[in-house]
PDB file of C-alpha atoms and ligand atoms in Angstrom:
ATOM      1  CA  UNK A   1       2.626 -17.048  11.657  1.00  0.00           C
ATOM      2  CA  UNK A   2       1.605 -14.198   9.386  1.00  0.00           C
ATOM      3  CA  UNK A   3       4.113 -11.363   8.656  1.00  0.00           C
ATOM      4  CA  UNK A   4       2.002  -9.028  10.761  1.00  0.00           C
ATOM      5  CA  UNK A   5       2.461 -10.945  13.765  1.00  0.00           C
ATOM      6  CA  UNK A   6       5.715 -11.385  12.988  1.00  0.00           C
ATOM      7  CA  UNK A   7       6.658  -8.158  12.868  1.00  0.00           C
ATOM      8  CA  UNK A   8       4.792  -7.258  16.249  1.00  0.00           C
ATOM      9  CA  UNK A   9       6.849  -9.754  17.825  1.00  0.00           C
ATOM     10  CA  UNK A  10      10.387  -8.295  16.184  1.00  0.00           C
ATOM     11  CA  UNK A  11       9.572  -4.688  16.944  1.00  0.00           C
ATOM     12  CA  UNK A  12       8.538  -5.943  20.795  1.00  0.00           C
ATOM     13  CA  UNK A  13      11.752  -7.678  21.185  1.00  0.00           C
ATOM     14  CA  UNK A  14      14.297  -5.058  19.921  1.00  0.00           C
ATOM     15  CA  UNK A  15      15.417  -1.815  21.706  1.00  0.00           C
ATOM     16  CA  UNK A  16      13.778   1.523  20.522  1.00  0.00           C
ATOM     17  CA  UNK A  17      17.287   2.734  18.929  1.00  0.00           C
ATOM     18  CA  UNK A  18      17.619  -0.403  16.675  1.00  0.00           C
ATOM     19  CA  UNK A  19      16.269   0.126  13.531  1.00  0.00           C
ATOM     20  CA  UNK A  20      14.763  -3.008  11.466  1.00  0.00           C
ATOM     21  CA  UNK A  21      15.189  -3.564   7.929  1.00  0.00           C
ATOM     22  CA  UNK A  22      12.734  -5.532   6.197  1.00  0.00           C
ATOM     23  CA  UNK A  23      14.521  -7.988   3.977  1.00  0.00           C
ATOM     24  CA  UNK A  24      11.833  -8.265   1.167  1.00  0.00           C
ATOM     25  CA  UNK A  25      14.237  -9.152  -1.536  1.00  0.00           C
ATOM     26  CA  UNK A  26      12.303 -12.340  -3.768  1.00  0.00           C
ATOM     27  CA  UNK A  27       9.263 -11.398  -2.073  1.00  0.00           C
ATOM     28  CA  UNK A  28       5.954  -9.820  -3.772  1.00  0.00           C
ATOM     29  CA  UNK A  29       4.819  -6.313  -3.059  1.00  0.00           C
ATOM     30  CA  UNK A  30       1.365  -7.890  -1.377  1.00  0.00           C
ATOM     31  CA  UNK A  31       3.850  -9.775   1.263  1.00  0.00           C
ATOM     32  CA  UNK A  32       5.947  -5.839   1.471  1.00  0.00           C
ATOM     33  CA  UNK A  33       2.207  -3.894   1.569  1.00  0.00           C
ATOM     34  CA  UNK A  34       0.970  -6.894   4.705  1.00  0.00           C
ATOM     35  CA  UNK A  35       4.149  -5.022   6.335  1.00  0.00           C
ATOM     36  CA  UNK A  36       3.505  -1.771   5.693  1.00  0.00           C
ATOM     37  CA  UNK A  37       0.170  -2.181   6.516  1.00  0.00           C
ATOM     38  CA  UNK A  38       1.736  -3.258   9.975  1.00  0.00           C
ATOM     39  CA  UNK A  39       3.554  -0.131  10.031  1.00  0.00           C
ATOM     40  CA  UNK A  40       7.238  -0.988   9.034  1.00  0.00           C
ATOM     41  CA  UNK A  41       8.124   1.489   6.605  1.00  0.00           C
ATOM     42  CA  UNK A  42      11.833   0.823   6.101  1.00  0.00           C
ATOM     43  CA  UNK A  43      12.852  -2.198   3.181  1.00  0.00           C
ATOM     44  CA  UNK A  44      15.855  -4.154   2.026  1.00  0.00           C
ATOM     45  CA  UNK A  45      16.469  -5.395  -1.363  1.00  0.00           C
ATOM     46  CA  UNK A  46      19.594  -6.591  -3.046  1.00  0.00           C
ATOM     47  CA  UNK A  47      18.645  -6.894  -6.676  1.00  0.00           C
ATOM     48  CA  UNK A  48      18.461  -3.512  -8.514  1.00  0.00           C
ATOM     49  CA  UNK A  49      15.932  -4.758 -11.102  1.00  0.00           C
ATOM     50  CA  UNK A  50      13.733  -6.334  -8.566  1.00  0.00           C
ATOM     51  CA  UNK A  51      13.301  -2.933  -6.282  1.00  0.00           C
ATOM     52  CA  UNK A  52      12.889  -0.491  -9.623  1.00  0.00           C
ATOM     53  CA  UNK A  53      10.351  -2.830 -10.509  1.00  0.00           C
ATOM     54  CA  UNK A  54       8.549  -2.798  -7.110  1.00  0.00           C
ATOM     55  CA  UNK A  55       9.197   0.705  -5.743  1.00  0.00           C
ATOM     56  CA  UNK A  56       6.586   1.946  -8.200  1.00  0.00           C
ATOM     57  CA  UNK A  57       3.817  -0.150  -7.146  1.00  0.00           C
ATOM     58  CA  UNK A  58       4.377   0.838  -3.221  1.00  0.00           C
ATOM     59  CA  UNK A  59       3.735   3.465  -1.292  1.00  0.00           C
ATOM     60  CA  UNK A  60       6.013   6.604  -1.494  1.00  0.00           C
ATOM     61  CA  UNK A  61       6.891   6.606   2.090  1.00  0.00           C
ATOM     62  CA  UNK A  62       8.467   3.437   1.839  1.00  0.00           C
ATOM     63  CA  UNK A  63      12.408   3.755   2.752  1.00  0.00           C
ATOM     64  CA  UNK A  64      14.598   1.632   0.256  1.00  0.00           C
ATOM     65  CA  UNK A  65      17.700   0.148   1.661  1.00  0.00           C
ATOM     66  CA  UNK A  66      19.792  -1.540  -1.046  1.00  0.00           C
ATOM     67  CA  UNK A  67      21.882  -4.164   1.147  1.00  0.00           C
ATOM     68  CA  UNK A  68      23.908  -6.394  -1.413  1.00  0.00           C
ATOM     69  CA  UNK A  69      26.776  -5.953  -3.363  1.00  0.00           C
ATOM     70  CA  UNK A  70      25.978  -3.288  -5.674  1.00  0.00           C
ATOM     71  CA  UNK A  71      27.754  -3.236  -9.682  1.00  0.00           C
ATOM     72  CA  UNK A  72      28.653   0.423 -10.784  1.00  0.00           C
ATOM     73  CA  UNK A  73      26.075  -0.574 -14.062  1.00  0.00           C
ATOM     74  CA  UNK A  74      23.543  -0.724 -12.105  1.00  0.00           C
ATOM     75  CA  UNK A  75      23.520   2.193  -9.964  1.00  0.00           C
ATOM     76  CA  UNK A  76      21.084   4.560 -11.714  1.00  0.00           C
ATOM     77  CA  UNK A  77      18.502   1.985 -11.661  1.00  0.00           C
ATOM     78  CA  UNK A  78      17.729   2.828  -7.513  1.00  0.00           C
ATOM     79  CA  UNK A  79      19.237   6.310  -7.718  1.00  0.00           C
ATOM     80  CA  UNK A  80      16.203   8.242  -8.034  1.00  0.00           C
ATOM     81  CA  UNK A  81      14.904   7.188  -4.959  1.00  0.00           C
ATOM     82  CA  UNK A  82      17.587   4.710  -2.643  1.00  0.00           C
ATOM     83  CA  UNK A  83      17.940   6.067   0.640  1.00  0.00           C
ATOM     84  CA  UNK A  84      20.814   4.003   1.877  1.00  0.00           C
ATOM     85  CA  UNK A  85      23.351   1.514   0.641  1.00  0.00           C
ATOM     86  CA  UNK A  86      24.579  -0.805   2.878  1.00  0.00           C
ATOM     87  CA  UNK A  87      27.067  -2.674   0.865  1.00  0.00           C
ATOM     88  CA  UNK A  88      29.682   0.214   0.101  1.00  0.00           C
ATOM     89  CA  UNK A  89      33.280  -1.171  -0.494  1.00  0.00           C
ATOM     90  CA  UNK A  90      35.277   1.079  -2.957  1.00  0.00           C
ATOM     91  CA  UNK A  91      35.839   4.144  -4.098  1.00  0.00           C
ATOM     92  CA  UNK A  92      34.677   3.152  -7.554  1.00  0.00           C
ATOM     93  CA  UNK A  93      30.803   2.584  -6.532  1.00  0.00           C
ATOM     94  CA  UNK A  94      30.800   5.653  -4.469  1.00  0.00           C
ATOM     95  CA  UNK A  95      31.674   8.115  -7.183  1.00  0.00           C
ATOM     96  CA  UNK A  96      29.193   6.463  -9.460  1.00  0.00           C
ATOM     97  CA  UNK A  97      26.640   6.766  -6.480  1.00  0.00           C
ATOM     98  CA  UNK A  98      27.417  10.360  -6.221  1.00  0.00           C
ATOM     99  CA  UNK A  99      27.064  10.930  -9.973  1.00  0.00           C
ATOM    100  CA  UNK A 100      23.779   9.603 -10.185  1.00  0.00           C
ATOM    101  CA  UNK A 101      22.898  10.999  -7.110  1.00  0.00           C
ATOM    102  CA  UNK A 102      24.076  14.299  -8.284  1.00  0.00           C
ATOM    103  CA  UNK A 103      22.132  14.254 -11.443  1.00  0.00           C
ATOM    104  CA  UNK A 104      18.793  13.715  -9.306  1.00  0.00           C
ATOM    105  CA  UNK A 105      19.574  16.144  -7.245  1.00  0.00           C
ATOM    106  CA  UNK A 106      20.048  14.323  -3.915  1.00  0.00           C
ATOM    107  CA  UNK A 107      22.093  13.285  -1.873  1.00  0.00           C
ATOM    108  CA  UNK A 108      22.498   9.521  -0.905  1.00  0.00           C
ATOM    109  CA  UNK A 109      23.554   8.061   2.495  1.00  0.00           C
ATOM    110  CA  UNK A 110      25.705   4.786   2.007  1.00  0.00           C
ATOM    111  CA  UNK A 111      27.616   1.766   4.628  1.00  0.00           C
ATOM    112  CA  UNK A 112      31.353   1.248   4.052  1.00  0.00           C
ATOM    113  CA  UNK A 113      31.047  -2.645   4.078  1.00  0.00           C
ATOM    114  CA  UNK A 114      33.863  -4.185   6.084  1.00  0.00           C
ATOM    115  CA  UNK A 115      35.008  -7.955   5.642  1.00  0.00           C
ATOM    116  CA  UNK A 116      34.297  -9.341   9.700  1.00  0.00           C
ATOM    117  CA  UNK A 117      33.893 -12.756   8.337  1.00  0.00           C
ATOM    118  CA  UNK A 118      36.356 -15.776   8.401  1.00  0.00           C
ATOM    119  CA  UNK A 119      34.856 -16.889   4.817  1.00  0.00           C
ATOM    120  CA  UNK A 120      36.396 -16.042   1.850  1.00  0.00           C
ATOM    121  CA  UNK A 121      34.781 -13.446  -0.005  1.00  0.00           C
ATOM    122  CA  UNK A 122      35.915 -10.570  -2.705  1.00  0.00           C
ATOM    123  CA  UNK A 123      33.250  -8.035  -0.302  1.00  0.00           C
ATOM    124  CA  UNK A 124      34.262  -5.644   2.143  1.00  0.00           C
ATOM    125  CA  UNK A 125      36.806  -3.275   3.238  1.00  0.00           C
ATOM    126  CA  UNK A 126      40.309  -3.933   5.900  1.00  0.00           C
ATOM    127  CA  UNK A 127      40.174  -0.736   8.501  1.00  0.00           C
ATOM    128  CA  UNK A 128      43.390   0.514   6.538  1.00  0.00           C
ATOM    129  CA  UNK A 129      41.515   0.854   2.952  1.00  0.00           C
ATOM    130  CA  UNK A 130      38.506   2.331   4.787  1.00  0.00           C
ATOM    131  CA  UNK A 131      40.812   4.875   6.431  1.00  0.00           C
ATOM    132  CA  UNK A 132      42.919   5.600   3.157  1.00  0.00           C
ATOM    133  CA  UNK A 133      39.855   5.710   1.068  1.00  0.00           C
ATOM    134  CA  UNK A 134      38.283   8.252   3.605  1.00  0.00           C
ATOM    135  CA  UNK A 135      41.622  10.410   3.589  1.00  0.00           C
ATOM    136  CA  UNK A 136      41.700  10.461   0.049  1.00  0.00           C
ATOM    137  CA  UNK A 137      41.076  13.705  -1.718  1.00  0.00           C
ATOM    138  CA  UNK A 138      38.872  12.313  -4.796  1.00  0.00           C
ATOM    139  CA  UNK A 139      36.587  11.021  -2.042  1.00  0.00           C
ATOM    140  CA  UNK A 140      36.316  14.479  -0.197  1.00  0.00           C
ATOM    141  CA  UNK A 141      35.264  15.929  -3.413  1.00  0.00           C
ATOM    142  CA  UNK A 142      32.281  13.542  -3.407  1.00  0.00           C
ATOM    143  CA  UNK A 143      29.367  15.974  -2.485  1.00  0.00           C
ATOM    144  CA  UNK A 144      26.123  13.840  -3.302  1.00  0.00           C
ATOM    145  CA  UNK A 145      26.833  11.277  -0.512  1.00  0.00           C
ATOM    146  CA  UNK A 146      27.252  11.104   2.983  1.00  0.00           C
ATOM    147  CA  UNK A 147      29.124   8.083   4.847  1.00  0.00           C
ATOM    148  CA  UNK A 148      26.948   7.245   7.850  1.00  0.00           C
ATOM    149  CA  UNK A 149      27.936   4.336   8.951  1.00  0.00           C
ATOM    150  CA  UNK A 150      29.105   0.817   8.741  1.00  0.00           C
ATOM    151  CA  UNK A 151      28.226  -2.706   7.874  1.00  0.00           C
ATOM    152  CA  UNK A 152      29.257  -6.190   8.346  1.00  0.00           C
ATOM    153  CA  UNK A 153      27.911 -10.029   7.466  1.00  0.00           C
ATOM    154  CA  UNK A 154      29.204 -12.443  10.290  1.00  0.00           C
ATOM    155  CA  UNK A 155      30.628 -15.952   9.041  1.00  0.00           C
ATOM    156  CA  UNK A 156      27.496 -18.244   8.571  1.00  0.00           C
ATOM    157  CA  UNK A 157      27.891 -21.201  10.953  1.00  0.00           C
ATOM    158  CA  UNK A 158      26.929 -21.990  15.085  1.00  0.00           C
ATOM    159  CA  UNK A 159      29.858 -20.827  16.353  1.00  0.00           C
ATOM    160  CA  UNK A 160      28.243 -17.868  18.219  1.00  0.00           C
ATOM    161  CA  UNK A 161      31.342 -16.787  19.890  1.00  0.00           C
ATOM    162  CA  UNK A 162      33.014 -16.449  16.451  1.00  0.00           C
ATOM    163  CA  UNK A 163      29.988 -14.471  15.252  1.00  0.00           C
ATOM    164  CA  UNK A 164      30.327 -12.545  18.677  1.00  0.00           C
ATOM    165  CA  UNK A 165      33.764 -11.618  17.801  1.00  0.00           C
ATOM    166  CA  UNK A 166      33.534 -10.752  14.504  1.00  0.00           C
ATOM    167  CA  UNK A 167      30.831  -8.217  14.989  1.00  0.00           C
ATOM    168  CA  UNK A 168      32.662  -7.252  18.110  1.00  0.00           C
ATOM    169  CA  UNK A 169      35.460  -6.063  15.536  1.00  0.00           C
ATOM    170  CA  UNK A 170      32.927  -4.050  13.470  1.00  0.00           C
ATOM    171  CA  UNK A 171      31.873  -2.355  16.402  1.00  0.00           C
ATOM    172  CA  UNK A 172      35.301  -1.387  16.997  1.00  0.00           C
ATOM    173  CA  UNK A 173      35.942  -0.233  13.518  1.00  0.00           C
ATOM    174  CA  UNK A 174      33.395   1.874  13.606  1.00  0.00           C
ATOM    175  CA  UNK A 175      34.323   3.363  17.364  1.00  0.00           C
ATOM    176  CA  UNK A 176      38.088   3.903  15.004  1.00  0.00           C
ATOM    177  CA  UNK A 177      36.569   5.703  12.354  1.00  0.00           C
ATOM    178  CA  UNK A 178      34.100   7.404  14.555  1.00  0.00           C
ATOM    179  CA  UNK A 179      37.332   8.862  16.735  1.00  0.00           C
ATOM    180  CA  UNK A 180      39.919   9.639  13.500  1.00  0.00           C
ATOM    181  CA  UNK A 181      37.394  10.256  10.430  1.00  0.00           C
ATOM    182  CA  UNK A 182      34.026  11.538  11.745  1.00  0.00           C
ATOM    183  CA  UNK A 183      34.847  12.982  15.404  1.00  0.00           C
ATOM    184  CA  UNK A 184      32.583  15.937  14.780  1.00  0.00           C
ATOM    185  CA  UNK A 185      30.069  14.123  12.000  1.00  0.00           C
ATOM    186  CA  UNK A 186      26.815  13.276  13.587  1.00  0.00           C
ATOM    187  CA  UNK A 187      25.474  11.463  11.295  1.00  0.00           C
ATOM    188  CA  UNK A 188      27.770   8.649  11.268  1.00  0.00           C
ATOM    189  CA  UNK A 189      26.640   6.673  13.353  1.00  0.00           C
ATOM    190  CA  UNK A 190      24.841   3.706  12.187  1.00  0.00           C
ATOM    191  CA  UNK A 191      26.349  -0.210  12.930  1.00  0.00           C
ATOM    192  CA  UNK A 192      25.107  -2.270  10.400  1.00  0.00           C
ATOM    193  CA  UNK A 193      24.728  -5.850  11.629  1.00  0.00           C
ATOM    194  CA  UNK A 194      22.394  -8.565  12.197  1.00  0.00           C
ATOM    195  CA  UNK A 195      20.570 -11.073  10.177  1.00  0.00           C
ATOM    196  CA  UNK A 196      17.343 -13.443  11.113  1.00  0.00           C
ATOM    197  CA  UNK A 197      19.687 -16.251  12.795  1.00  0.00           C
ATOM    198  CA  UNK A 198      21.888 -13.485  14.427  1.00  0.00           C
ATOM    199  CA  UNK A 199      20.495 -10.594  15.540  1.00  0.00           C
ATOM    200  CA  UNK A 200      20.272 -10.827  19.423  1.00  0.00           C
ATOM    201  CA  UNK A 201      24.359 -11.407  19.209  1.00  0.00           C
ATOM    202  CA  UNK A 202      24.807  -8.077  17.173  1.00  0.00           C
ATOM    203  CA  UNK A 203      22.454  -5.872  19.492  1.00  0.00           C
ATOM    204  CA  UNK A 204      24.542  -6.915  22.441  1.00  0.00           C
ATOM    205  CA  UNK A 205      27.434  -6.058  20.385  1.00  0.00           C
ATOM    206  CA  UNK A 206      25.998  -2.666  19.463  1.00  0.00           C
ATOM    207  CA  UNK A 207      23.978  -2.859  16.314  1.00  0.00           C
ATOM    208  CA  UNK A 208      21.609  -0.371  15.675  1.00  0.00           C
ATOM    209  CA  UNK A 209      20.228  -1.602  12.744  1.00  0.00           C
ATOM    210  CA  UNK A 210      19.067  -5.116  11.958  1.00  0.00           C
ATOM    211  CA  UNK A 211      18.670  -6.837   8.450  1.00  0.00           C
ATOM    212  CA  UNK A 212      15.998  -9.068   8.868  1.00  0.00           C
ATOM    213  CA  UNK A 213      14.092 -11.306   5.990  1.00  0.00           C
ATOM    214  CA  UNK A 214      13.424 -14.960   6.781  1.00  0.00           C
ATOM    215  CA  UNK A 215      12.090 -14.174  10.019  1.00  0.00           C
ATOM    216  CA  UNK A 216       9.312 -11.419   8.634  1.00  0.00           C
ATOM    217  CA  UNK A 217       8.547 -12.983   5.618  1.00  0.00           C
ATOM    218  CA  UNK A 218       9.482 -16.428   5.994  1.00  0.00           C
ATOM    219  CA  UNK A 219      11.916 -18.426   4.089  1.00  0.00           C
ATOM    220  CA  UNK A 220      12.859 -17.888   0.207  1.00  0.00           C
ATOM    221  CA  UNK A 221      12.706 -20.613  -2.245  1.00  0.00           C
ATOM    222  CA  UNK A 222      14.509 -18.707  -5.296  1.00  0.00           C
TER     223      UNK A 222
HETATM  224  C1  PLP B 301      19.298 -11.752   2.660  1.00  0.00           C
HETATM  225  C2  PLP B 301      20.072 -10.809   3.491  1.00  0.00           C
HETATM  226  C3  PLP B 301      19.687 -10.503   4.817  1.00  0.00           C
HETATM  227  C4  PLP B 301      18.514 -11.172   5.523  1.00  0.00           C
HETATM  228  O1  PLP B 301      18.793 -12.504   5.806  1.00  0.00           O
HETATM  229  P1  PLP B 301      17.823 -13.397   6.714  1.00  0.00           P
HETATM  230  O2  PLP B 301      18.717 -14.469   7.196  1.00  0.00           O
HETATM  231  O3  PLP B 301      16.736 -13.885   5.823  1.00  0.00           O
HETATM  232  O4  PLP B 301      17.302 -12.540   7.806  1.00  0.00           O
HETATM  233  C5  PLP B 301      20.432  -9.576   5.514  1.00  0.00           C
HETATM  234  N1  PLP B 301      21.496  -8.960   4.960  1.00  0.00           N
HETATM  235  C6  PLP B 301      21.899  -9.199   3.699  1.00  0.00           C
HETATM  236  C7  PLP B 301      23.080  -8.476   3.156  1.00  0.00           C
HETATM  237  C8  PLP B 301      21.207 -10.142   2.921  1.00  0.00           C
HETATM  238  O5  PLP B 301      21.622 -10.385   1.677  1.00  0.00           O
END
């Protein structure tokens, strides 16, 4: 299958209000242009270096998503032109976010990450940091970014009910925050879940926008 056809396929078999993220990170810019020249427009990457390097030899309409873990050093690589950063988990990364954003004169949209997962890992956020972090007053003085949304990476095994449930509790997180932090913000809105082996699980669960690499582009071998 080429990545044109498999894109067709993807966009035929997800809703209209679930928004696909090409996940092009290790990829070449001809396999990212055989997209775009199938229409996607909107990219992942999770390597600063790698998408400063690329984003210059694309096309300008191209919207960057940076979807790993991002290190405060490395911010003002992707800050000129990052539209949203899906991997948010402390207060430390947004203010650097904002200061970069701030001295480029925009503003930049970022995903509070939450840990949903059973695995052990240092990434994400409990629903009581996201809420103190939001109540904070050093975060309300942040002016350069907006929070619009959420984001979550399900355990990796076969267990689907397990994945069910754990992006059943980011939807709920997000319906939390929605109702105590952003009742009148409309543009937080966005569920961030979904991967190549488990994205039909997070639409039914409420997704509304999908991180998808292996099954575009096939699989990675670095
Ligand atoms: C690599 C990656 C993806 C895409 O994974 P696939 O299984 O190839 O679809 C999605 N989200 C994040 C955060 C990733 O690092």
């Amino acid at each position: 299958m080429s990545i044109q056809s498999n894109l067709v396929s993807f966009l035929k078999d997800i809703p209209e209000n679930v928004k696909l993220v090409a996940v092009s990170k290790t990829k070449p810019v001809e396999d990212i242009l055989e997209a775009y020249q199938a229409g996607q427009r909107i990219f992942g990457e999770n390597k600063a270096q790698d998408v400063a390097v690329k984003q210059p030899q694309l096309p300008n309409d191209i919207e960057w998503h940076f979807i790993g873990h991002m290190q405060t050093n490395k911010v003002k690589f992707i800050a000129p032109f990052v539209k949203l950063f899906h991997g948010v988990d402390s207060y430390k990364i947004l203010k650097e976010i904002n200061k970069q954003a701030l001295k480029h004169g925009r503003t930049i949209d970022c995903l509070l990450q939450f840990h949903i997962a059973e695995e052990q890992s240092k990434f994400g956020l409990s629903l009581e940091e996201a809420e103190q972090l939001l109540s904070e007053e050093s975060f309300i003085s942040l002016e350069n970014i907006r929070i619009t949304g959420v984001m979550g990476m399900s355990t990796f095994t076969h267990d689907k009910h397990q994945v069910r449930k754990e992006f059943r509790h980011l939807k709920q997180y997000f319906d939390q925050l929605k109702s105590t932090c952003f009742a009148n913000d409309e543009v937080f809105k966005e569920i961030s879940m979904g991967m190549s082996g488990d994205y039909r699980i997070a639409i039914e669960e409420g997704s509304t926008m999908i991180r998808i690499g292996t099954a575009i582009f096939g699989e990675r071998y670095k």
